[in-house]
mmCIF file of C-alpha atoms and ligand atoms in Angstrom:
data_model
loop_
_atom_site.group_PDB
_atom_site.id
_atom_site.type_symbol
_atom_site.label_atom_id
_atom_site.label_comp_id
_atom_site.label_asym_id
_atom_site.label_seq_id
_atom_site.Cartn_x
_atom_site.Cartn_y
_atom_site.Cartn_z
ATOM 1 C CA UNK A 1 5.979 -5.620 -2.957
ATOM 2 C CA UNK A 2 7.723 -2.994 -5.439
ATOM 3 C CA UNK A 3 10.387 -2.005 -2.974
ATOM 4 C CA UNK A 4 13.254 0.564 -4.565
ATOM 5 C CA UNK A 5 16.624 -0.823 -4.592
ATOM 6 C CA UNK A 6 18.894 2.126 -3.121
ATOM 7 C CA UNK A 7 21.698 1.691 -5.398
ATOM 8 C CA UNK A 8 20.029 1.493 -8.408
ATOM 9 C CA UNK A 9 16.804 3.424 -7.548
ATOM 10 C CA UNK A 10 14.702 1.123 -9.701
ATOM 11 C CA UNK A 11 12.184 -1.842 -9.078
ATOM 12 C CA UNK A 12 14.150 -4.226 -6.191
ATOM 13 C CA UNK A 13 13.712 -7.731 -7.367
ATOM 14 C CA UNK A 14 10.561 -9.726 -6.244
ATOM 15 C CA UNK A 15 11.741 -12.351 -3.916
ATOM 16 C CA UNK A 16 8.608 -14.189 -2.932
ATOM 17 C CA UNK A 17 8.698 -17.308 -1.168
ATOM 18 C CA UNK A 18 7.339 -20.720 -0.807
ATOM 19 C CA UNK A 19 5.277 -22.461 1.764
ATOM 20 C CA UNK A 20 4.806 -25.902 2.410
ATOM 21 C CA UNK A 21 2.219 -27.500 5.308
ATOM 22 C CA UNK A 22 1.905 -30.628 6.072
ATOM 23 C CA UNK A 23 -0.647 -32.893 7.860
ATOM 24 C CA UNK A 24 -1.414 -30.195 10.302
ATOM 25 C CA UNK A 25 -3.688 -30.797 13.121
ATOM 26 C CA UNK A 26 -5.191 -28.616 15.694
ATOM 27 C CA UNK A 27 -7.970 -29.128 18.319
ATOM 28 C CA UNK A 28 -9.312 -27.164 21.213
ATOM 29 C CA UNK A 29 -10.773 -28.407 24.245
ATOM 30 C CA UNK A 30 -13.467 -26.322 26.038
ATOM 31 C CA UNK A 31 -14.444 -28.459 29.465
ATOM 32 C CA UNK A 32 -15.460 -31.696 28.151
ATOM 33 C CA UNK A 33 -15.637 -31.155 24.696
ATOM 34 C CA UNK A 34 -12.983 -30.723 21.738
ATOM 35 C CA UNK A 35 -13.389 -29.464 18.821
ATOM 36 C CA UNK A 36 -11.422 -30.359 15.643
ATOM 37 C CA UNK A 37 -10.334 -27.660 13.708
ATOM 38 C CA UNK A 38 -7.752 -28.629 11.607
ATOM 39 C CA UNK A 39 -7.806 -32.454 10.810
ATOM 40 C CA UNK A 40 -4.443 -32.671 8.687
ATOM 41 C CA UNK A 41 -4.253 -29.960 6.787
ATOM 42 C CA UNK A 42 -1.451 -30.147 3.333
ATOM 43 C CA UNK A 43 -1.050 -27.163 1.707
ATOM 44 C CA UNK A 44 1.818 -25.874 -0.938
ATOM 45 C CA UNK A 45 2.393 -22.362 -2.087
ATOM 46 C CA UNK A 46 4.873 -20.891 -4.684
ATOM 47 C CA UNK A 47 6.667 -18.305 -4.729
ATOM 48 C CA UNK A 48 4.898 -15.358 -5.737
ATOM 49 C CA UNK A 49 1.576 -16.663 -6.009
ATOM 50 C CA UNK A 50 -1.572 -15.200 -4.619
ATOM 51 C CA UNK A 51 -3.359 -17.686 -3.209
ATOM 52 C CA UNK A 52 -7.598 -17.510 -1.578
ATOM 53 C CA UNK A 53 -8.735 -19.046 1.349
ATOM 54 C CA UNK A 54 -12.406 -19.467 1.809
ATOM 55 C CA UNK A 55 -14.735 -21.352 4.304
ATOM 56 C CA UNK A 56 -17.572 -20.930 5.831
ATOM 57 C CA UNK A 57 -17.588 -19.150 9.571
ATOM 58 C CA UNK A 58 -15.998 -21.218 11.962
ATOM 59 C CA UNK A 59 -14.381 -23.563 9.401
ATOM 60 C CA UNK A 60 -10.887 -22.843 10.803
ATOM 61 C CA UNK A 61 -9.372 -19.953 8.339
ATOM 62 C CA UNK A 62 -7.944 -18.045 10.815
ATOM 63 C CA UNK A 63 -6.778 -21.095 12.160
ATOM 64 C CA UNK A 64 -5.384 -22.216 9.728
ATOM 65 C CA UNK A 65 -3.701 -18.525 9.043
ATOM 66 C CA UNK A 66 -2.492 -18.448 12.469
ATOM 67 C CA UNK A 67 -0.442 -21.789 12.242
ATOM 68 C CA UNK A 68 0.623 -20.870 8.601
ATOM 69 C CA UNK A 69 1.939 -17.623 10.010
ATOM 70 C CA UNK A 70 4.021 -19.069 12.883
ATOM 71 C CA UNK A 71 1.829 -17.527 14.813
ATOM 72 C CA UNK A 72 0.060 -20.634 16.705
ATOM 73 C CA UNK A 73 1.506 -23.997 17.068
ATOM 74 C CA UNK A 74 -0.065 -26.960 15.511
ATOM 75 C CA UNK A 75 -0.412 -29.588 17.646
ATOM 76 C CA UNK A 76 1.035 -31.763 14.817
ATOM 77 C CA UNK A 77 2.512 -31.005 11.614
ATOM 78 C CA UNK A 78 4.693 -29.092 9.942
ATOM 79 C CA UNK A 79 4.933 -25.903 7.956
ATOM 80 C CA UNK A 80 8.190 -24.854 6.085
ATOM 81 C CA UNK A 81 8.809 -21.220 5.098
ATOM 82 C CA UNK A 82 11.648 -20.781 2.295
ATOM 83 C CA UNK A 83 12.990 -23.947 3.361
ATOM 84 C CA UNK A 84 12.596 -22.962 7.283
ATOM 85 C CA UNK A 85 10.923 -25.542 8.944
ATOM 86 C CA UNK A 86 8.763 -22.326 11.467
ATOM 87 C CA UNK A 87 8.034 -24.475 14.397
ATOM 88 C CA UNK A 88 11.530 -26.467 15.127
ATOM 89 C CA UNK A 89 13.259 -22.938 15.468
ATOM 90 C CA UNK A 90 14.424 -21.420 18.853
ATOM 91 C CA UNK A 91 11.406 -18.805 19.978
ATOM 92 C CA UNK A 92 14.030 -16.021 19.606
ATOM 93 C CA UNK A 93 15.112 -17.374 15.698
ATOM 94 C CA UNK A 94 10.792 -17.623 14.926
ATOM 95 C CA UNK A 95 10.433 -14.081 16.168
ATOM 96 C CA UNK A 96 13.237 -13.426 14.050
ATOM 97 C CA UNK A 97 11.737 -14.837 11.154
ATOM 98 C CA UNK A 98 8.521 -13.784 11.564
ATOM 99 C CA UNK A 99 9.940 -10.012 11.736
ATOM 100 C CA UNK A 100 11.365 -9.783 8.893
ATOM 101 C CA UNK A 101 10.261 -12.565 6.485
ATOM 102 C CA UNK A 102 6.395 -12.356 6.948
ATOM 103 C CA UNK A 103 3.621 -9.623 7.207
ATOM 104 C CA UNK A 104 -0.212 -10.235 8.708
ATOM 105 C CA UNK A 105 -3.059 -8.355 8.492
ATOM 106 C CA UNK A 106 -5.301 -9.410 11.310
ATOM 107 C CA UNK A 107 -9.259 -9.916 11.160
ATOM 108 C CA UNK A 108 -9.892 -7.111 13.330
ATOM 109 C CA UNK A 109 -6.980 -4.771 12.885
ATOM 110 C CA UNK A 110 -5.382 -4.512 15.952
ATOM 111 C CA UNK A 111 -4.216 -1.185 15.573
ATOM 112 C CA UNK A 112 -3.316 0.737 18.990
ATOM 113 C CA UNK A 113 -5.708 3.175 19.941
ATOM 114 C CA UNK A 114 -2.855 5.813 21.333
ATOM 115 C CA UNK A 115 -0.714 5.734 18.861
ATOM 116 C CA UNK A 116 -1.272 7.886 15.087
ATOM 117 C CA UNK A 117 -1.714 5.632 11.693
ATOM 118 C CA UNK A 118 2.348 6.611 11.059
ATOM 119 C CA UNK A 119 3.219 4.848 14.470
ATOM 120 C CA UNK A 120 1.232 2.241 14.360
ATOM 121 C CA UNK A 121 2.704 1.416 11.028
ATOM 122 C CA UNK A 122 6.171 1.601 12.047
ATOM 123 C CA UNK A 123 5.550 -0.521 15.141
ATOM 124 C CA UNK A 124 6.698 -3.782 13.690
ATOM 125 C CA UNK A 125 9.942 -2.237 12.239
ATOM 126 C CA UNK A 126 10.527 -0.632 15.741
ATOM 127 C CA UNK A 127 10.123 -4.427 16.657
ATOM 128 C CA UNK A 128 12.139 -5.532 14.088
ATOM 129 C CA UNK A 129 14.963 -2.691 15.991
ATOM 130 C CA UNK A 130 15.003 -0.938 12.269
ATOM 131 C CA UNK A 131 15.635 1.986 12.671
ATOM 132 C CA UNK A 132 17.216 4.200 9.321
ATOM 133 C CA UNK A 133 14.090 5.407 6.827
ATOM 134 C CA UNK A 134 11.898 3.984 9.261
ATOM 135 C CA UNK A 135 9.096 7.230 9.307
ATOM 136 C CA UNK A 136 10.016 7.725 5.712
ATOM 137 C CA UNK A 137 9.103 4.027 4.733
ATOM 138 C CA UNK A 138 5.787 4.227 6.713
ATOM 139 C CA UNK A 139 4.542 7.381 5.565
ATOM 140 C CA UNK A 140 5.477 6.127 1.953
ATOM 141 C CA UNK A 141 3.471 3.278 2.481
ATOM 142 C CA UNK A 142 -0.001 4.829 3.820
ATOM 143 C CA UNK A 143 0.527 6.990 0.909
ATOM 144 C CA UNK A 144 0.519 3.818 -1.689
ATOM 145 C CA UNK A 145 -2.497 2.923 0.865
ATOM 146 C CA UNK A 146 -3.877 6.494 -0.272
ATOM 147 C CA UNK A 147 -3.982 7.700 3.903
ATOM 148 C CA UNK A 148 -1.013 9.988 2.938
ATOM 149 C CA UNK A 149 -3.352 12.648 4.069
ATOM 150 C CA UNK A 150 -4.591 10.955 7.569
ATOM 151 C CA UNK A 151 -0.982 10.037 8.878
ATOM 152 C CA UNK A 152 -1.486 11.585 12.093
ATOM 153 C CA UNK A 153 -5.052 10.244 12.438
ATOM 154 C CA UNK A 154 -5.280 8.102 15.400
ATOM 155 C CA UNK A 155 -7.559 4.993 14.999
ATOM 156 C CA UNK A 156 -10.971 6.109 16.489
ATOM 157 C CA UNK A 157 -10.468 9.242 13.836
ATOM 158 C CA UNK A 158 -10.425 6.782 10.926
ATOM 159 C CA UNK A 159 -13.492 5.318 9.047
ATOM 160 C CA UNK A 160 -13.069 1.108 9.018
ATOM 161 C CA UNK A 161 -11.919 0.867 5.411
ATOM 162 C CA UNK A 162 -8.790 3.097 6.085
ATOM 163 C CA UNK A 163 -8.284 1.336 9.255
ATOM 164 C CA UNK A 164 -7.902 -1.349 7.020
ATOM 165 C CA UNK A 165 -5.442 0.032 5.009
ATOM 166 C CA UNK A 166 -3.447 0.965 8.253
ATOM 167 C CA UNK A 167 -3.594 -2.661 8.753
ATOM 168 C CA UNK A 168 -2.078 -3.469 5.654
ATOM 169 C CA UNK A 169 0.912 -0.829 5.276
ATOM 170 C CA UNK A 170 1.440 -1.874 8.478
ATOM 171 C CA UNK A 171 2.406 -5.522 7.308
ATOM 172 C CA UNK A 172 4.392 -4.351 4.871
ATOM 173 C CA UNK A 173 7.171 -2.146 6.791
ATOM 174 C CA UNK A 174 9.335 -4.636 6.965
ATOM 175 C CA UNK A 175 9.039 -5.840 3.350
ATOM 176 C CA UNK A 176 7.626 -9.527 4.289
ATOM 177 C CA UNK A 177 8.199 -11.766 1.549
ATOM 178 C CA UNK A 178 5.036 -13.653 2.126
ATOM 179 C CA UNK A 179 1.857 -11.724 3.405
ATOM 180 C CA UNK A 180 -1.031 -13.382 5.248
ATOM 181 C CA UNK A 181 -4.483 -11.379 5.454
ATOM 182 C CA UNK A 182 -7.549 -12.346 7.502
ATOM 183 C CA UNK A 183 -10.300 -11.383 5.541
ATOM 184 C CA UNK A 184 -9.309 -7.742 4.926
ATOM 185 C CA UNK A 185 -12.498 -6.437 3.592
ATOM 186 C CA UNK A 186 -14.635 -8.654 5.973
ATOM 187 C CA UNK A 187 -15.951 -5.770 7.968
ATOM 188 C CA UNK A 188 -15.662 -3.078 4.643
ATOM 189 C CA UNK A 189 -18.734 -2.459 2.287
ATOM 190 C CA UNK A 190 -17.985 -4.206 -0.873
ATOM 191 C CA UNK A 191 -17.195 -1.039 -3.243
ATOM 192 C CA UNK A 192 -14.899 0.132 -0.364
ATOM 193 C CA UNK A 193 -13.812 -4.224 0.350
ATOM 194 C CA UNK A 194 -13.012 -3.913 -3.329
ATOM 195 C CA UNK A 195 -10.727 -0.750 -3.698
ATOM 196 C CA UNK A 196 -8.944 -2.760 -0.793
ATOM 197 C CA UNK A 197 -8.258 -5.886 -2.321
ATOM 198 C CA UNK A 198 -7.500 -3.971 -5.443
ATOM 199 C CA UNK A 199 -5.166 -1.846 -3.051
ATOM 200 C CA UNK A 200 -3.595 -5.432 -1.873
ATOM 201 C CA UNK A 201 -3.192 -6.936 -4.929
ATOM 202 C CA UNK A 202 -1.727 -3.649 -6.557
ATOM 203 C CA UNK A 203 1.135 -3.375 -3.968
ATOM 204 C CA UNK A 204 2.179 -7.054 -3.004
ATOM 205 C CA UNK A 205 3.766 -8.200 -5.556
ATOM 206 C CA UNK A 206 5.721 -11.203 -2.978
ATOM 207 C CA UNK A 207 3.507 -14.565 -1.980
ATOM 208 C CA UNK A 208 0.199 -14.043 -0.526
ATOM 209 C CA UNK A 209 -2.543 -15.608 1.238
ATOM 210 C CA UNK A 210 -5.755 -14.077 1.462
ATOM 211 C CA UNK A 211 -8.724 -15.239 3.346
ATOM 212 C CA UNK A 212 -11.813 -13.963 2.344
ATOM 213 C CA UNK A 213 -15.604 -15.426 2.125
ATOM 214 C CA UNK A 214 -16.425 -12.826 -0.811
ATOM 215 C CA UNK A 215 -16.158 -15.389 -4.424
ATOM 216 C CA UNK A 216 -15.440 -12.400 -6.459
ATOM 217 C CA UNK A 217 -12.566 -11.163 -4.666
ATOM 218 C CA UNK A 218 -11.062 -14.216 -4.056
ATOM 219 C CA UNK A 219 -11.255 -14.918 -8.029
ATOM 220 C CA UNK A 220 -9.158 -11.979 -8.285
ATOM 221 C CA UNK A 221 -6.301 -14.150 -6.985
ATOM 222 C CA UNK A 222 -4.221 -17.057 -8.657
ATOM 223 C CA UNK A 223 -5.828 -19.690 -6.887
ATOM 224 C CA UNK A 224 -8.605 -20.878 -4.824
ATOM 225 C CA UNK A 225 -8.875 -23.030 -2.093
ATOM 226 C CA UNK A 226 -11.609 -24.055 0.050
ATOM 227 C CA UNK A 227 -11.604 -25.472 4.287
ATOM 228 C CA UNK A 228 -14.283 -27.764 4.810
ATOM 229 C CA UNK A 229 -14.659 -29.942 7.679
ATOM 230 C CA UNK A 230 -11.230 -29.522 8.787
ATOM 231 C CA UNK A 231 -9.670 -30.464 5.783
ATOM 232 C CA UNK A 232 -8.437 -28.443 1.840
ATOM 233 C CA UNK A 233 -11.374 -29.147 -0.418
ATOM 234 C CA UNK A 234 -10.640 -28.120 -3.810
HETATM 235 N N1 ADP B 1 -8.627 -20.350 21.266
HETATM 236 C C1 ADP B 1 -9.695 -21.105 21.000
HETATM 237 N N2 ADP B 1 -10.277 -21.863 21.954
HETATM 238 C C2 ADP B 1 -11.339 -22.647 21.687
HETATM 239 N N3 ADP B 1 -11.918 -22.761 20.476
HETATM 240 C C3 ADP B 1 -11.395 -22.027 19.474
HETATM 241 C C4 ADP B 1 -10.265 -21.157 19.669
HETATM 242 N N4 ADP B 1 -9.965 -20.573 18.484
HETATM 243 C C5 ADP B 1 -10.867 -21.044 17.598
HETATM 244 N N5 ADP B 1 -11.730 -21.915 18.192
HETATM 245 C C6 ADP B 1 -12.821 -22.624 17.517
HETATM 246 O O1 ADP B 1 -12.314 -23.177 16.326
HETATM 247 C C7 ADP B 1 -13.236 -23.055 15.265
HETATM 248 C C8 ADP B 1 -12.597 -22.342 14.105
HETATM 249 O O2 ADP B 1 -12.351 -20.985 14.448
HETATM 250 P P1 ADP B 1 -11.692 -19.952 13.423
HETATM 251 O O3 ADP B 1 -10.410 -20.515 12.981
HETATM 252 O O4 ADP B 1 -11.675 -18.624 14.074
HETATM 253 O O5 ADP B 1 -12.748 -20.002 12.220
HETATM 254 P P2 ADP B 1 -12.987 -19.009 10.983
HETATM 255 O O6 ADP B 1 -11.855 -18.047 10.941
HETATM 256 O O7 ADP B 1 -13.060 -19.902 9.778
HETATM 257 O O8 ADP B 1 -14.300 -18.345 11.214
HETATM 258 C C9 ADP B 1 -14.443 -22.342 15.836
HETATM 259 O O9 ADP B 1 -15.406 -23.325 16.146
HETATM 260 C C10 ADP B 1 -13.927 -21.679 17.086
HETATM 261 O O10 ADP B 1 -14.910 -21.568 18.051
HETATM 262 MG MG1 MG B 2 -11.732 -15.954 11.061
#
């Protein structure tokens, strides 16, 4: 994302990175039955590019996201991060990691009801124990969100589309250098799912993967990829 550099006040280099999966697996087992959801999954991002995800529901996007994300173990398989491979680091060094090298935006927000759109953004870089510009950097960002007017809106007084955008300045406070969004506009109409992913696309400027189910959104992107029966289909 266009980030100032504080020295020399202009554009901070983009510094996108790469992601690599490999053969990853993951099942669930409800009572007798298991379901398949990913059945060796390879994958390969580079740096910088903006990449689609769709599927139909239930296919395993989110998933797929999770595991991508470091969020949710594979049960097999591996998934490397700017040469870190996510899920052979100490839990304290993945946290770490996760912090400050990758944003998500979550299917259904996740935003916390109590707290204002500015606090909710600057949650993850309280996490992150960032403290310095911290307020400045959030309200910046739900400005470049265009919320620079509903920063002490709490979620119930937002509509979902700028709920949405909470989501997403929110993944950027601590300038992630890959970004990972659940289907950001699944819940939005599609002029508002549009401004968005225009919104998205406009500001991350790093790696990102976007899962959507809308075609002409996702042909906004670089690239296109489609889960199917557990598996990348072209
Ligand atoms: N924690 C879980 N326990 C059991 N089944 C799950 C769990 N998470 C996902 N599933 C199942 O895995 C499949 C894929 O889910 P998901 O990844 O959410 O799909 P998508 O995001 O493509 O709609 C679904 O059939 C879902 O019911
Ligand atoms: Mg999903």
């Amino acid at each position: 994302m266009p980030d100032l550099d504080p020295v020399t006040d202009s554009i901070a280099p983009v510094t996108g990175v790469t992601l690599t999966a490999r053969d990853l697996h993951r099942r669930f087992s409800m009572g007798r039955d298991t379901v398949e959801v990913l059945c060796g999954v390879d994958l390969q991002i580079e740096a910088c590019e903006k990449l689609f995800l769709r599927g139909a529901s239930g296919a395993g996007k989110t998933t797929l996201l999770y595991t991508l994300a470091g969020l949710e173990r594979p049960d097999s398989g591996e998934v490397e991060i700017g040469g870190e491979s996510l899920y052979d680091l100490s839990k304290a060094r993945q946290a770490d990691f996760r912090n400050s090298t990758i944003g998500y935006v979550f299917q259904h927000y996740f935003l916390l009801p109590d707290l204002t759109a500015l606090e909710n953004v600057c949650l993850p870089a309280m996490m992150a124990g960032r403290r310095r510009g911290r307020r400045q950097r959030a309200a910046e960002l739900l400005d470049l969100v265009g919320l620079g007017n509903r920063i002490d809106h709490r979620p119930t007084e937002l509509s979902g589309g700028e709920q949405q955008r909470v989501a997403i300045a929110r993944s950027l406070i601590n300038d992630p250098q890959i970004l990972f969004a659940d289907e950001p506009t699944g819940n939005l109409d599609s002029k508002t799912g549009g401004e968005v992913m225009e919104t998205l696309l406009g500001i991350v400027s790093d790696s990102l993967i976007v899962v959507t189910h809308d075609s002409t959104l996702a042909a906004l992107g670089d690239r296109q990829l489609e889960i199917s029966d557990g598996r990348i289909v072209a």
